[in-house]
Amino acid sequence: MYFAALLARTEDGWEASDTELDDVETLSDLADLAREASPDEDTVLVLIEQEDAWFGVVRVDGEDDPRIYVSDAAAAQRSAYGELLLTDELLGREPGVDDGPDLDSLDLDGTEDGESEDDEDEEEEGAATDAVPHSPVGDSEILDDLGISEKELRALDADDALNTIAEALGASEVLETVR
């Protein structure tokens, strides 16, 4: 089960809104959705959680690039919403590198199977470098100026992280109204 909410900082405090992510296909779409929640270009947090598995925070400050934190990259990768957040840059991968084989580099000279032992070794090494860690990724200082240190953020459990974050921001009541 997933839960996603927007927390927009306003002059009067935080405003929360439940958000539907079914129409969001890219991180840019998510950032645009967040910007729409704050016409004054104030800070907007997108909070996403998958029950007991992982949570993510996307911070959008005006037109700045979104900042992202994901508590468990491997768990998030197995979900549609997590895949939105796990960009190549966030995972330390070369942008635009396709996971599939490059057809131009395939050995199609008619030898048995078209592969050599060297090719198999390279594939195993590539799979190891593409592995997604079972650990936090992203900007762990994303909430520092809002009262949640890097250490505190990394220590949060997925099952109560969003409530803890909202409480630290003074937004627990408004978040509860959209739960």
mmCIF file of N, CA and C in Angstrom, residues 9 35 37-44 60-64:
data_model
loop_
_atom_site.group_PDB
_atom_site.id
_atom_site.type_symbol
_atom_site.label_atom_id
_atom_site.label_comp_id
_atom_site.label_asym_id
_atom_site.label_seq_id
_atom_site.Cartn_x
_atom_site.Cartn_y
_atom_site.Cartn_z
ATOM 1 N N ARG A 9 4.944 24.716 2.197
ATOM 2 C CA ARG A 9 5.152 25.724 3.240
ATOM 3 C C ARG A 9 4.562 27.044 2.775
ATOM 4 N N ARG A 35 5.309 22.056 -7.745
ATOM 5 C CA ARG A 35 5.322 23.512 -7.962
ATOM 6 C C ARG A 35 3.912 24.087 -8.041
ATOM 7 N N ALA A 37 1.470 23.199 -6.308
ATOM 8 C CA ALA A 37 0.942 23.279 -4.946
ATOM 9 C C ALA A 37 1.373 24.546 -4.229
ATOM 10 N N SER A 38 2.370 25.247 -4.777
ATOM 11 C CA SER A 38 2.858 26.462 -4.134
ATOM 12 C C SER A 38 3.084 27.557 -5.173
ATOM 13 N N PRO A 39 2.064 28.351 -5.438
ATOM 14 C CA PRO A 39 2.207 29.406 -6.435
ATOM 15 C C PRO A 39 3.245 30.470 -6.061
ATOM 16 N N ASP A 40 3.581 30.567 -4.778
ATOM 17 C CA ASP A 40 4.562 31.559 -4.331
ATOM 18 C C ASP A 40 5.988 31.036 -4.362
ATOM 19 N N GLU A 41 6.195 29.859 -4.957
ATOM 20 C CA GLU A 41 7.518 29.237 -5.072
ATOM 21 C C GLU A 41 8.155 28.946 -3.719
ATOM 22 N N ASP A 42 7.326 28.663 -2.727
ATOM 23 C CA ASP A 42 7.834 28.248 -1.428
ATOM 24 C C ASP A 42 8.251 26.777 -1.503
ATOM 25 N N THR A 43 8.825 26.300 -0.432
ATOM 26 C CA THR A 43 9.254 24.907 -0.352
ATOM 27 C C THR A 43 8.053 23.973 -0.370
ATOM 28 N N VAL A 44 8.162 22.926 -1.187
ATOM 29 C CA VAL A 44 7.149 21.873 -1.234
ATOM 30 C C VAL A 44 7.867 20.539 -1.053
ATOM 31 N N VAL A 60 11.126 20.444 -3.494
ATOM 32 C CA VAL A 60 11.143 21.383 -4.610
ATOM 33 C C VAL A 60 11.086 22.790 -4.022
ATOM 34 N N ASP A 61 12.109 23.578 -4.329
ATOM 35 C CA ASP A 61 12.181 24.974 -3.897
ATOM 36 C C ASP A 61 12.121 25.846 -5.148
ATOM 37 N N GLY A 62 10.937 26.376 -5.445
ATOM 38 C CA GLY A 62 10.781 27.216 -6.630
ATOM 39 C C GLY A 62 11.152 26.470 -7.901
ATOM 40 N N GLU A 63 11.995 27.102 -8.710
ATOM 41 C CA GLU A 63 12.396 26.508 -9.985
ATOM 42 C C GLU A 63 13.687 25.698 -9.883
ATOM 43 N N ASP A 64 14.226 25.558 -8.671
ATOM 44 C CA ASP A 64 15.437 24.748 -8.491
ATOM 45 C C ASP A 64 15.147 23.293 -8.845
#
